[in-house]
Coordinates of C-alpha atoms and ligand atoms in Angstrom, one line a residue:
M1 CA 113.0 136.9 104.0
T2 CA 116.2 136.1 101.9
R3 CA 116.6 132.4 101.4
V4 CA 120.1 131.1 100.1
V5 CA 121.4 127.3 99.2
I6 CA 125.0 126.9 99.9
G7 CA 127.1 123.8 99.3
S8 CA 130.9 123.4 99.0
D9 CA 133.5 120.4 98.4
H10 CA 136.1 119.6 101.0
A11 CA 138.5 122.7 99.6
G12 CA 135.6 125.1 100.9
F13 CA 134.2 123.3 104.0
E14 CA 135.7 125.4 106.8
L15 CA 134.8 128.8 105.0
K16 CA 131.6 127.6 104.3
E17 CA 130.6 126.9 107.6
K18 CA 131.7 130.7 108.9
V19 CA 129.4 131.8 106.0
K20 CA 126.4 129.8 107.4
K21 CA 126.8 131.5 110.8
Y22 CA 127.0 135.0 109.4
F23 CA 124.2 134.3 107.2
D24 CA 122.4 133.3 110.5
E25 CA 123.6 136.4 112.3
I26 CA 122.0 138.5 109.9
G27 CA 118.7 136.8 109.8
V28 CA 119.1 135.0 106.3
I29 CA 117.4 131.3 105.9
C30 CA 120.3 129.1 104.8
E31 CA 120.2 125.6 103.5
D32 CA 123.4 123.4 103.6
K33 CA 123.7 121.0 100.6
G34 CA 126.6 119.8 102.1
V35 CA 129.7 118.6 102.3
F36 CA 129.5 118.0 106.3
S37 CA 133.3 117.3 106.6
T38 CA 136.8 118.0 105.2
N39 CA 136.7 114.4 103.7
S40 CA 137.2 114.7 100.1
A41 CA 134.0 115.1 98.0
D42 CA 133.8 115.5 94.4
Y43 CA 132.8 119.1 93.6
P44 CA 130.0 118.4 90.7
D45 CA 127.8 116.5 93.4
I46 CA 127.4 119.6 95.4
A47 CA 127.2 121.8 92.8
S48 CA 124.4 120.2 91.0
A49 CA 122.4 119.5 94.4
V50 CA 122.7 123.6 94.8
A51 CA 122.1 125.1 91.6
K52 CA 119.0 122.5 91.5
E53 CA 117.4 124.1 93.8
I54 CA 118.1 127.9 92.2
S55 CA 116.9 126.5 88.6
L56 CA 113.6 125.8 90.4
R57 CA 113.8 128.7 92.1
K58 CA 113.4 127.4 95.7
A59 CA 116.2 130.2 97.0
D60 CA 116.7 133.9 96.4
F61 CA 120.4 132.7 95.4
G62 CA 123.2 130.1 95.8
V63 CA 126.5 129.9 97.1
L64 CA 129.3 127.5 96.0
I65 CA 133.0 127.3 97.4
C66 CA 135.5 125.1 96.1
G67 CA 139.2 125.2 95.6
T68 CA 138.8 127.7 93.1
G69 CA 134.9 128.3 92.7
I70 CA 135.7 127.4 88.7
G71 CA 134.7 123.5 88.9
M72 CA 131.5 124.6 90.8
S73 CA 130.4 127.5 88.5
I74 CA 131.1 125.3 85.7
V75 CA 128.8 122.9 87.1
A76 CA 126.2 124.9 88.4
N77 CA 125.9 126.8 84.8
K78 CA 124.7 123.9 82.9
F79 CA 121.2 124.2 84.8
P80 CA 118.2 125.7 83.0
G81 CA 117.8 129.4 84.7
V82 CA 121.1 129.7 86.7
R83 CA 123.6 132.1 86.4
A84 CA 126.5 131.6 88.2
A85 CA 129.1 134.4 88.6
L86 CA 132.7 133.5 89.6
I87 CA 133.4 136.2 91.8
F88 CA 136.9 137.3 93.1
N89 CA 136.7 140.8 94.3
E90 CA 134.2 143.3 95.1
Y91 CA 134.2 144.6 91.7
T92 CA 132.9 141.2 90.1
A93 CA 130.7 141.0 93.1
R94 CA 128.6 144.3 92.5
M95 CA 128.7 143.4 88.5
S96 CA 127.6 139.8 88.4
R97 CA 124.8 141.3 90.1
M98 CA 124.2 144.4 88.3
H99 CA 124.7 143.2 84.5
N100 CA 124.0 139.7 84.8
D101 CA 121.3 139.3 87.2
A102 CA 123.4 136.6 88.8
N103 CA 121.5 134.3 91.4
L104 CA 124.3 132.3 92.4
L105 CA 128.1 132.7 93.3
A106 CA 131.1 130.6 93.5
F107 CA 134.3 131.6 94.5
S108 CA 137.6 130.1 96.0
G109 CA 137.9 128.6 99.6
R110 CA 141.8 128.7 99.1
I111 CA 142.2 131.8 98.1
F112 CA 139.9 134.3 100.4
D113 CA 139.5 134.7 104.1
F114 CA 136.6 134.7 105.7
E115 CA 136.5 138.6 106.4
Y116 CA 137.2 139.7 102.5
V117 CA 134.3 137.0 101.3
K118 CA 132.0 138.6 104.0
E119 CA 132.5 142.0 102.2
L120 CA 131.9 140.3 99.0
L121 CA 128.5 138.8 100.2
K122 CA 127.7 142.4 101.5
T123 CA 128.3 143.8 98.0
F124 CA 126.5 141.1 96.2
M125 CA 123.3 141.4 98.5
E126 CA 123.3 145.0 98.5
S127 CA 123.6 145.1 94.6
S128 CA 120.5 144.7 92.4
F129 CA 120.0 144.2 88.7
S130 CA 120.2 147.0 86.8
S131 CA 117.0 149.0 85.1
D132 CA 119.3 149.7 82.0
S133 CA 117.6 148.2 79.0
R134 CA 121.0 146.9 77.5
H135 CA 121.6 144.6 80.7
R136 CA 118.1 143.4 80.6
K137 CA 118.2 142.8 77.1
R138 CA 121.8 140.7 77.5
V139 CA 120.2 138.6 80.1
E140 CA 117.1 137.8 78.1
K141 CA 119.3 136.6 75.4
I142 CA 120.9 133.9 78.0
A143 CA 117.4 132.7 78.6
D144 CA 117.1 132.5 74.4
I145 CA 120.0 130.5 74.2
E146 CA 118.9 127.8 77.2
R147 CA 115.3 127.8 75.3
E148 CA 117.0 126.6 72.2
I149 CA 119.2 124.2 73.9
L150 CA 116.3 123.0 75.6
E151 CA 114.5 122.6 72.6
S152 CA 116.8 121.3 70.3
A153 CA 117.2 118.1 72.7
F154 CA 113.6 117.8 73.5
P155 CA 111.6 119.6 70.8
Y156 CA 108.3 117.3 71.2
F157 CA 106.7 119.9 73.2
S158 CA 107.5 123.0 71.4
S159 CA 105.9 121.7 68.2
L160 CA 102.8 120.4 69.8
R161 CA 102.7 124.3 71.2
K162 CA 103.1 126.1 68.0
F163 CA 100.6 123.4 66.2
D164 CA 98.1 123.1 68.7
P165 CA 98.2 126.2 71.0
E166 CA 94.5 125.2 72.4
V167 CA 95.2 121.9 73.4
F168 CA 98.7 122.8 74.7
S169 CA 97.5 125.2 77.2
A170 CA 94.9 123.3 78.6
I171 CA 97.6 120.5 79.1
V172 CA 99.6 123.2 80.6
G173 CA 97.0 124.6 82.8
E174 CA 95.9 121.0 84.4
I175 CA 99.8 120.8 84.6
K176 CA 100.0 123.9 86.8
K177 CA 96.8 123.3 88.7
Q178 CA 98.3 120.1 90.1
E179 CA 101.2 121.5 90.7
Y180 CA 100.0 124.8 92.4
M181 CA 96.8 123.4 94.2
I182 CA 97.1 120.6 97.0
N183 CA 95.1 117.6 95.8
L184 CA 93.5 115.6 98.3
I185 CA 91.0 113.2 96.1
A186 CA 91.2 110.0 97.4
S187 CA 91.4 108.2 93.9
E188 CA 93.9 110.3 92.1
N189 CA 98.0 110.8 92.6
M190 CA 100.6 112.2 90.9
I191 CA 102.2 109.2 88.0
S192 CA 105.5 108.9 88.7
L193 CA 107.5 110.6 85.8
R194 CA 109.2 107.0 85.1
S195 CA 106.1 105.7 84.3
L196 CA 104.9 109.1 82.9
I197 CA 107.9 108.8 80.4
A198 CA 107.2 105.4 79.6
L199 CA 103.9 105.8 78.4
F200 CA 105.1 108.5 76.0
N201 CA 106.1 105.7 73.4
P202 CA 105.2 104.1 70.2
M203 CA 103.9 101.2 71.2
N204 CA 100.5 103.2 71.1
N205 CA 100.8 102.0 67.5
K206 CA 100.9 98.4 68.2
Y207 CA 97.8 96.1 67.5
A208 CA 98.6 93.3 70.1
E209 CA 95.0 91.2 70.2
G210 CA 95.6 88.0 72.0
Y211 CA 98.6 87.3 74.7
P212 CA 102.6 86.9 74.6
G213 CA 103.3 84.3 72.1
K214 CA 99.3 83.9 70.8
R215 CA 98.7 87.2 69.1
Y216 CA 96.0 87.8 65.9
Y217 CA 98.7 90.2 64.8
G218 CA 102.4 89.7 63.7
G219 CA 105.2 91.5 64.8
C220 CA 104.4 91.5 68.6
E221 CA 108.1 90.5 69.7
F222 CA 108.5 93.6 71.6
V223 CA 105.2 94.1 72.9
D224 CA 105.2 90.6 74.3
Q225 CA 108.4 91.2 76.1
V226 CA 106.6 94.0 77.5
E227 CA 103.5 92.2 78.7
E228 CA 105.5 89.3 80.1
I229 CA 107.3 91.5 82.2
A230 CA 104.7 93.3 83.4
R231 CA 102.9 90.3 83.9
E232 CA 105.9 88.2 86.1
R233 CA 106.3 91.7 88.2
V234 CA 102.9 92.2 89.5
K235 CA 102.3 88.6 90.2
R236 CA 105.9 88.9 92.0
L237 CA 104.6 91.7 93.9
F238 CA 101.2 90.5 95.2
S239 CA 102.6 86.6 95.3
A240 CA 99.7 85.6 92.9
E241 CA 99.2 82.7 90.5
H242 CA 98.1 84.5 87.3
A243 CA 97.8 88.2 86.0
N244 CA 96.2 89.5 83.1
V245 CA 97.6 93.3 82.7
Q246 CA 95.3 94.6 80.0
P247 CA 92.1 95.9 81.8
H248 CA 91.9 99.7 80.2
S249 CA 90.4 100.4 83.9
G250 CA 89.1 99.2 87.1
T251 CA 85.2 98.8 86.1
Q252 CA 86.5 96.9 83.3
A253 CA 88.4 94.3 85.2
N254 CA 85.3 93.9 87.3
Q255 CA 83.1 93.3 84.2
A256 CA 85.9 90.6 82.7
V257 CA 85.6 88.8 86.4
Y258 CA 81.6 88.7 86.1
L259 CA 81.9 88.0 82.5
A260 CA 84.1 85.2 83.2
F261 CA 82.1 83.6 86.1
C262 CA 78.4 84.5 86.0
E263 CA 75.4 84.5 83.3
A264 CA 73.1 87.5 83.3
G265 CA 70.9 87.3 86.0
D266 CA 73.1 85.6 88.2
K267 CA 73.4 87.0 91.6
I268 CA 76.4 89.2 92.9
L269 CA 77.0 90.4 96.5
G270 CA 78.8 93.5 96.9
F271 CA 79.1 96.7 99.4
D272 CA 76.6 99.0 99.2
L273 CA 77.3 102.3 97.2
S274 CA 76.5 104.6 99.9
S275 CA 78.7 102.7 102.8
G276 CA 81.6 103.0 100.6
G277 CA 81.3 100.7 97.8
H278 CA 81.9 101.2 94.0
L279 CA 79.0 101.8 90.7
S280 CA 80.7 98.4 89.6
H281 CA 79.9 96.1 92.6
G282 CA 76.2 96.1 91.6
A283 CA 74.8 99.8 91.8
K284 CA 71.6 99.9 89.7
V285 CA 72.7 102.1 87.2
N286 CA 75.8 100.4 86.6
F287 CA 76.0 97.6 84.1
S288 CA 76.8 95.2 86.9
G289 CA 73.4 96.0 88.6
K290 CA 71.5 95.9 85.7
I291 CA 73.0 92.5 83.7
Y292 CA 73.4 90.8 87.0
K293 CA 70.9 90.4 90.0
S294 CA 72.5 92.5 92.6
V295 CA 72.6 92.6 96.5
S296 CA 74.5 94.5 98.8
Y297 CA 75.7 94.5 102.4
T298 CA 76.4 97.8 104.3
V299 CA 78.2 98.7 107.6
S300 CA 77.3 98.7 111.6
K301 CA 74.9 101.7 112.3
Q302 CA 77.3 101.8 115.7
T303 CA 80.9 101.3 114.3
H304 CA 80.6 102.1 110.8
L305 CA 82.8 99.3 110.2
I306 CA 81.8 96.2 107.6
D307 CA 79.6 93.8 110.0
M308 CA 81.1 90.0 108.6
N309 CA 78.1 88.3 110.9
E310 CA 75.7 90.3 108.2
V311 CA 78.0 90.0 105.3
R312 CA 77.6 86.2 106.3
E313 CA 73.8 86.3 107.0
I314 CA 73.3 87.7 103.8
A315 CA 75.3 85.3 101.9
L316 CA 73.8 82.4 103.4
R317 CA 70.5 84.0 102.6
E318 CA 71.0 85.0 99.0
R319 CA 73.8 82.2 97.6
P320 CA 75.2 84.9 95.4
K321 CA 77.6 83.6 92.5
I322 CA 80.2 86.3 93.5
I323 CA 80.8 88.1 97.0
I324 CA 82.9 91.2 96.2
A325 CA 84.7 92.9 99.2
G326 CA 86.5 96.7 98.2
A327 CA 85.4 100.1 98.4
S328 CA 86.2 103.6 97.4
S329 CA 85.4 105.4 100.7
Y330 CA 86.0 102.7 103.2
P331 CA 89.0 104.0 105.3
R332 CA 89.6 101.0 107.4
A333 CA 91.1 97.6 106.1
I334 CA 89.0 94.7 104.8
D335 CA 88.8 91.4 106.6
F336 CA 89.6 89.6 103.2
R337 CA 90.3 85.9 104.8
A338 CA 87.0 86.1 106.6
F339 CA 85.2 87.0 103.6
S340 CA 86.9 84.1 101.9
E341 CA 85.4 81.8 104.3
I342 CA 82.1 83.3 103.9
A343 CA 82.5 82.5 100.3
K344 CA 83.8 78.8 100.4
E345 CA 80.8 78.1 103.0
V346 CA 78.1 79.4 100.5
G347 CA 79.9 77.9 97.8
A348 CA 80.5 81.6 95.9
Y349 CA 83.6 83.1 94.0
F350 CA 85.6 85.9 96.0
L351 CA 86.6 89.1 94.4
A352 CA 88.7 91.5 96.0
D353 CA 88.5 95.1 94.7
I354 CA 91.7 96.7 96.1
A355 CA 91.5 99.5 93.3
H356 CA 92.3 102.2 96.0
P357 CA 94.9 100.6 98.8
A358 CA 96.9 98.4 95.6
G359 CA 100.1 100.0 96.5
L360 CA 99.7 99.7 100.0
A361 CA 99.0 95.8 99.7
A362 CA 101.8 95.8 97.4
A363 CA 103.9 97.4 99.7
G364 CA 103.0 95.3 102.6
V365 CA 101.4 98.2 104.7
F366 CA 97.7 97.1 104.3
P367 CA 96.2 93.4 103.8
N368 CA 97.1 91.9 100.7
P369 CA 94.0 89.6 99.8
T370 CA 95.8 87.4 97.0
P371 CA 96.3 84.6 99.2
F372 CA 92.6 84.2 99.8
A373 CA 90.8 85.9 96.9
D374 CA 90.0 83.5 93.8
F375 CA 90.2 87.0 91.8
V376 CA 91.7 90.6 93.0
T377 CA 91.3 93.5 90.7
F378 CA 93.0 96.7 91.0
T379 CA 93.4 100.2 89.2
T380 CA 97.0 101.2 88.6
H381 CA 96.7 104.8 88.9
K382 CA 95.8 105.3 92.4
T383 CA 98.5 104.4 95.4
L384 CA 100.2 102.3 93.0
R385 CA 101.1 106.1 90.9
G386 CA 101.3 104.0 87.6
P387 CA 99.4 105.0 84.6
R388 CA 95.7 104.7 84.1
G389 CA 94.5 101.3 83.9
A390 CA 94.1 97.7 85.9
V391 CA 95.3 94.6 86.7
I392 CA 93.3 91.1 87.2
L393 CA 95.1 88.4 89.5
S394 CA 93.6 84.8 89.7
K395 CA 94.3 81.6 90.7
S396 CA 95.8 79.6 87.8
E397 CA 92.8 77.6 87.8
H398 CA 90.5 80.3 86.8
A399 CA 93.4 81.8 84.1
K400 CA 91.9 81.0 80.9
K401 CA 88.5 82.0 81.8
I402 CA 89.5 85.5 83.1
D403 CA 91.8 86.1 80.0
S404 CA 89.1 85.1 77.5
A405 CA 87.0 87.5 79.4
V406 CA 88.8 90.4 78.8
F407 CA 90.1 89.3 75.3
P408 CA 88.0 88.9 73.1
G409 CA 85.1 89.2 75.9
S410 CA 85.4 92.6 76.7
Q411 CA 88.3 94.4 75.4
G412 CA 90.1 94.4 72.1
G413 CA 93.7 95.4 71.2
P414 CA 95.4 96.5 74.6
F415 CA 97.3 99.6 75.2
M416 CA 100.5 98.3 74.7
H417 CA 102.2 101.8 75.6
V418 CA 100.1 101.7 79.2
I419 CA 101.4 98.4 79.9
A420 CA 104.7 99.3 79.6
S421 CA 104.1 101.9 81.9
K422 CA 102.3 99.8 84.3
A423 CA 105.6 97.6 84.4
V424 CA 107.7 100.6 85.0
A425 CA 105.0 101.2 88.0
F426 CA 105.5 97.6 89.0
K427 CA 109.2 97.5 89.5
E428 CA 108.9 100.7 91.4
A429 CA 106.6 99.5 93.8
M430 CA 109.2 96.8 94.4
E431 CA 111.9 99.5 95.6
D432 CA 112.4 99.9 99.3
D433 CA 111.5 103.6 99.2
F434 CA 107.9 102.6 97.8
K435 CA 107.7 100.9 100.9
D436 CA 108.4 104.0 102.9
Y437 CA 106.0 106.0 100.4
C438 CA 103.2 104.0 101.3
T439 CA 103.9 103.9 105.1
Q440 CA 104.2 107.9 105.2
V441 CA 100.8 107.5 102.7
I442 CA 99.1 105.8 105.8
R443 CA 101.1 108.1 108.6
N444 CA 99.5 111.1 106.8
A445 CA 96.3 110.1 106.9
R446 CA 96.2 109.3 110.2
A447 CA 98.1 112.7 111.2
M448 CA 95.2 114.2 109.2
A449 CA 92.0 112.2 111.1
D450 CA 93.4 112.8 114.2
E451 CA 93.6 116.6 113.6
F452 CA 90.3 116.8 112.1
L453 CA 89.1 115.0 115.4
K454 CA 90.8 117.7 117.6
L455 CA 89.1 120.4 115.7
G456 CA 85.8 119.0 116.3
Y457 CA 84.8 117.1 113.1
N458 CA 83.0 113.9 113.0
V459 CA 85.7 111.3 111.4
I460 CA 83.9 108.0 110.1
T461 CA 85.3 105.0 112.0
G462 CA 87.4 107.4 114.2
G463 CA 90.3 106.8 112.1
T464 CA 91.8 105.1 109.4
D465 CA 94.2 102.3 108.3
S466 CA 94.6 103.7 104.8
H467 CA 95.2 106.6 102.4
I468 CA 91.5 107.5 102.9
V469 CA 89.7 109.7 105.6
L470 CA 86.4 110.2 105.6
V471 CA 85.0 113.2 107.4
D472 CA 81.4 114.3 108.4
V473 CA 81.4 118.1 108.1
T474 CA 77.7 118.6 109.8
P475 CA 79.0 119.1 113.3
K476 CA 80.2 122.5 111.9
G477 CA 76.9 123.3 110.2
V478 CA 78.2 123.0 106.6
S479 CA 77.5 120.6 103.5
G480 CA 80.1 118.4 101.8
A481 CA 79.1 120.3 98.8
E482 CA 79.7 123.6 99.8
V483 CA 83.0 122.5 101.3
E484 CA 84.3 120.8 98.1
S485 CA 83.5 124.3 96.7
A486 CA 85.0 126.7 98.7
L487 CA 88.3 124.5 99.2
Y488 CA 88.6 124.5 95.7
N489 CA 88.7 128.1 95.6
S490 CA 91.1 128.0 98.3
G491 CA 93.3 126.0 96.2
I492 CA 92.3 122.3 98.0
V493 CA 90.9 119.9 95.8
L494 CA 88.5 117.3 97.5
N495 CA 85.5 115.8 97.0
K496 CA 82.0 115.6 98.9
N497 CA 81.0 112.1 99.7
V498 CA 78.3 110.4 101.0
I499 CA 78.9 109.1 104.8
P500 CA 76.9 105.8 106.4
F501 CA 73.3 105.9 106.1
D502 CA 73.7 109.8 105.5
Q503 CA 70.3 111.8 105.7
R504 CA 71.3 113.9 103.1
P505 CA 71.2 114.0 99.3
P506 CA 74.2 112.5 97.5
M507 CA 74.7 115.5 95.4
N508 CA 74.9 117.8 98.7
P509 CA 76.0 114.8 101.2
S510 CA 77.2 115.3 104.9
G511 CA 80.9 114.2 104.4
I512 CA 84.3 115.1 102.2
R513 CA 86.6 112.4 101.4
V514 CA 90.2 113.2 101.6
G515 CA 93.1 110.9 100.4
T516 CA 96.8 111.6 101.1
A517 CA 98.5 109.8 97.9
A518 CA 99.2 112.6 95.8
I519 CA 100.2 115.2 98.8
T520 CA 102.9 112.1 99.8
T521 CA 104.3 111.7 96.7
R522 CA 105.3 115.2 96.6
G523 CA 107.2 114.9 99.4
M524 CA 104.8 116.0 102.6
K525 CA 104.7 114.2 106.0
E526 CA 102.5 114.5 108.9
E527 CA 103.4 118.4 109.9
E528 CA 102.0 119.3 106.3
A529 CA 99.1 117.1 106.3
R530 CA 98.3 118.5 109.8
K531 CA 98.5 122.2 108.6
I532 CA 96.3 121.3 105.4
V533 CA 93.3 120.2 107.5
Q534 CA 94.1 123.5 109.8
L535 CA 93.7 125.5 106.1
I536 CA 90.6 123.3 105.5
N537 CA 89.3 124.3 109.0
K538 CA 90.1 127.8 108.5
V539 CA 87.7 128.1 105.6
I540 CA 84.9 126.1 106.7
A541 CA 85.2 128.1 110.4
S542 CA 84.7 131.4 108.5
K543 CA 81.8 130.3 106.8
F544 CA 83.5 130.6 103.2
D545 CA 84.4 134.3 104.0
S546 CA 85.9 135.5 100.7
N547 CA 89.1 137.3 102.8
V548 CA 89.9 133.7 104.3
I549 CA 89.4 131.8 100.9
N550 CA 92.3 134.2 99.4
S551 CA 94.6 134.1 102.4
V552 CA 94.4 130.3 102.4
K553 CA 95.1 130.2 98.7
N554 CA 98.2 132.2 99.4
E555 CA 99.1 129.9 102.1
V556 CA 98.2 127.0 99.8
K557 CA 100.7 128.4 97.0
E558 CA 103.5 128.7 99.4
L559 CA 102.9 124.9 100.5
T560 CA 102.9 123.6 97.4
S561 CA 105.7 125.5 96.2
G562 CA 108.0 124.0 98.6
Y563 CA 107.3 120.6 97.2
P564 CA 107.5 121.1 93.3
Y565 CA 106.7 117.7 91.5
Y566 CA 106.1 118.6 87.8
K567 CA 108.4 122.1 87.8
E568 CA 110.8 120.4 85.6
L569 CA 108.5 119.3 83.1
L570 CA 106.6 122.8 83.2
N571 CA 109.9 124.2 82.8
H572 CA 110.7 122.1 79.8
M573 CA 106.9 122.8 78.2
E574 CA 107.2 126.4 78.9
S575 CA 110.8 126.8 77.8
Ligands
PLP601 N1 87.0 99.8 91.8 C1 86.7 100.8 93.0 C2 86.9 100.1 94.5 C3 87.0 102.2 92.9 O1 87.4 102.9 93.7 C4 87.4 102.6 91.6 C5 87.5 103.9 90.8 O2 87.9 104.5 91.9 C6 87.4 101.2 90.6 C7 86.6 100.1 90.7 C8 86.9 102.0 88.7 O3 88.0 102.3 88.3 P1 87.9 103.1 86.9 O4 87.5 104.3 87.2 O5 89.7 102.9 86.7 O6 86.9 102.3 86.0

């Protein structure tokens, strides 16, 4: 079915409405970018909204109508890949298609009446690009000119592509995979383009051991500014007394907290790995379980929720130095206040690790543990949508010890370009639209949980309060590992996951973990979230039939194409 994007200014409004009606009658899908009245409007605004869609190849062609058609065609031709033609009679309508492969037509809303325009549109739609090599060569030359302009404006990609094609093509491959597959890995997201660009900066070169105003290297005035901005923003975001923005990862943030407040052999109490905890909360294979004596709490066998009575009993018995709350695959809100009260009762420090829901907590749609916890750690690349890295928040009284444990205790020079990017992510997280994003993340997760339940899956805890849905797939006679692998072949990326009290081995467990941070970043809502669950179910119900896998793969491609995210970046890289 033909898809068209249309737009006009006030002078073209009435004609546009008639053209839309005509498209509707002949079965052409038509997206209207405005205007929606005869109130005076600026033609560049509408022309760029339409041309952008054509540049991203989201429609077959575009239609622009203003007083003469001239202003709008000028604007549209600024967009890569757009070939806008100003048409005024049957001959130009036909030739624009046959010789110039025009993908957008602009015309006057003041000179022509609707019947005349209808004939022009018919002619345009019935014509096709000539197979004559002369015309093809000329249109390719237009593309060459665009490429040259793009390269001279931003030469870095072409320079890397020419110098190191192997690495370049692996990078492009990864971006394409992220763009055209559905990413449901709960610990991942799609970094915001502003944070991504902030990473691309020569602060990378700067050694800045120490902290703003007190460095072991000279020349730190600008990186000081950036670190100070990042610290202040993140403190404001979480209402924290102190922030350290230097940890390179969530694991290193937790490591610094233990280093600051525990001696080797001290006891730490964390959430059991197989119930949803993280390696760095005391798993035997991790430094946290090797250096410290770790004990753990699990979830209730009946509800799969954390049982605060059990946590208290264990804490009273074991008297740990630190109690850790936070998880990698626990879908529900955590009662941070109750944890802090238990910690106080047993004389322990309380560490809340919100690596996963940090963005949601910053936006106020998930509990923020900062008022209750001695320390809060989190990663900046999951729901916060920033660069890889982490943060430690703490009470002021612990600031000195935390800072010393990060540097010089467990890290050397901070990654100042990453801190610049973190600062941008924190600024974005203060915006109203970030709150909308986080609200939608949870709505999407709830829609998915609901759809899984409807289709007969066992959703652990019966739902979610976050971006995570943990699903037991064994009622369908399949394992988590089989589902992970078949879905990957269908264009859907997620990970197998143990479920609480899993009877199956960790490499082939009963569950899958689903996260909605990335699909929501690209604009998907509940309808798409439900559709994705239906696609997952289609693959599982077919018992991984290769024909079904292939047809789902096509549906995934169509779905992701409707929600482009790195498309413009790819256009730049491949230009
Ligand atoms: N803490 C929790 C709860 C996590 O889920 C994760 C990672 O997923 C981390 C810490 C570790 O983060 P990183 O991979 O940056 O070390």
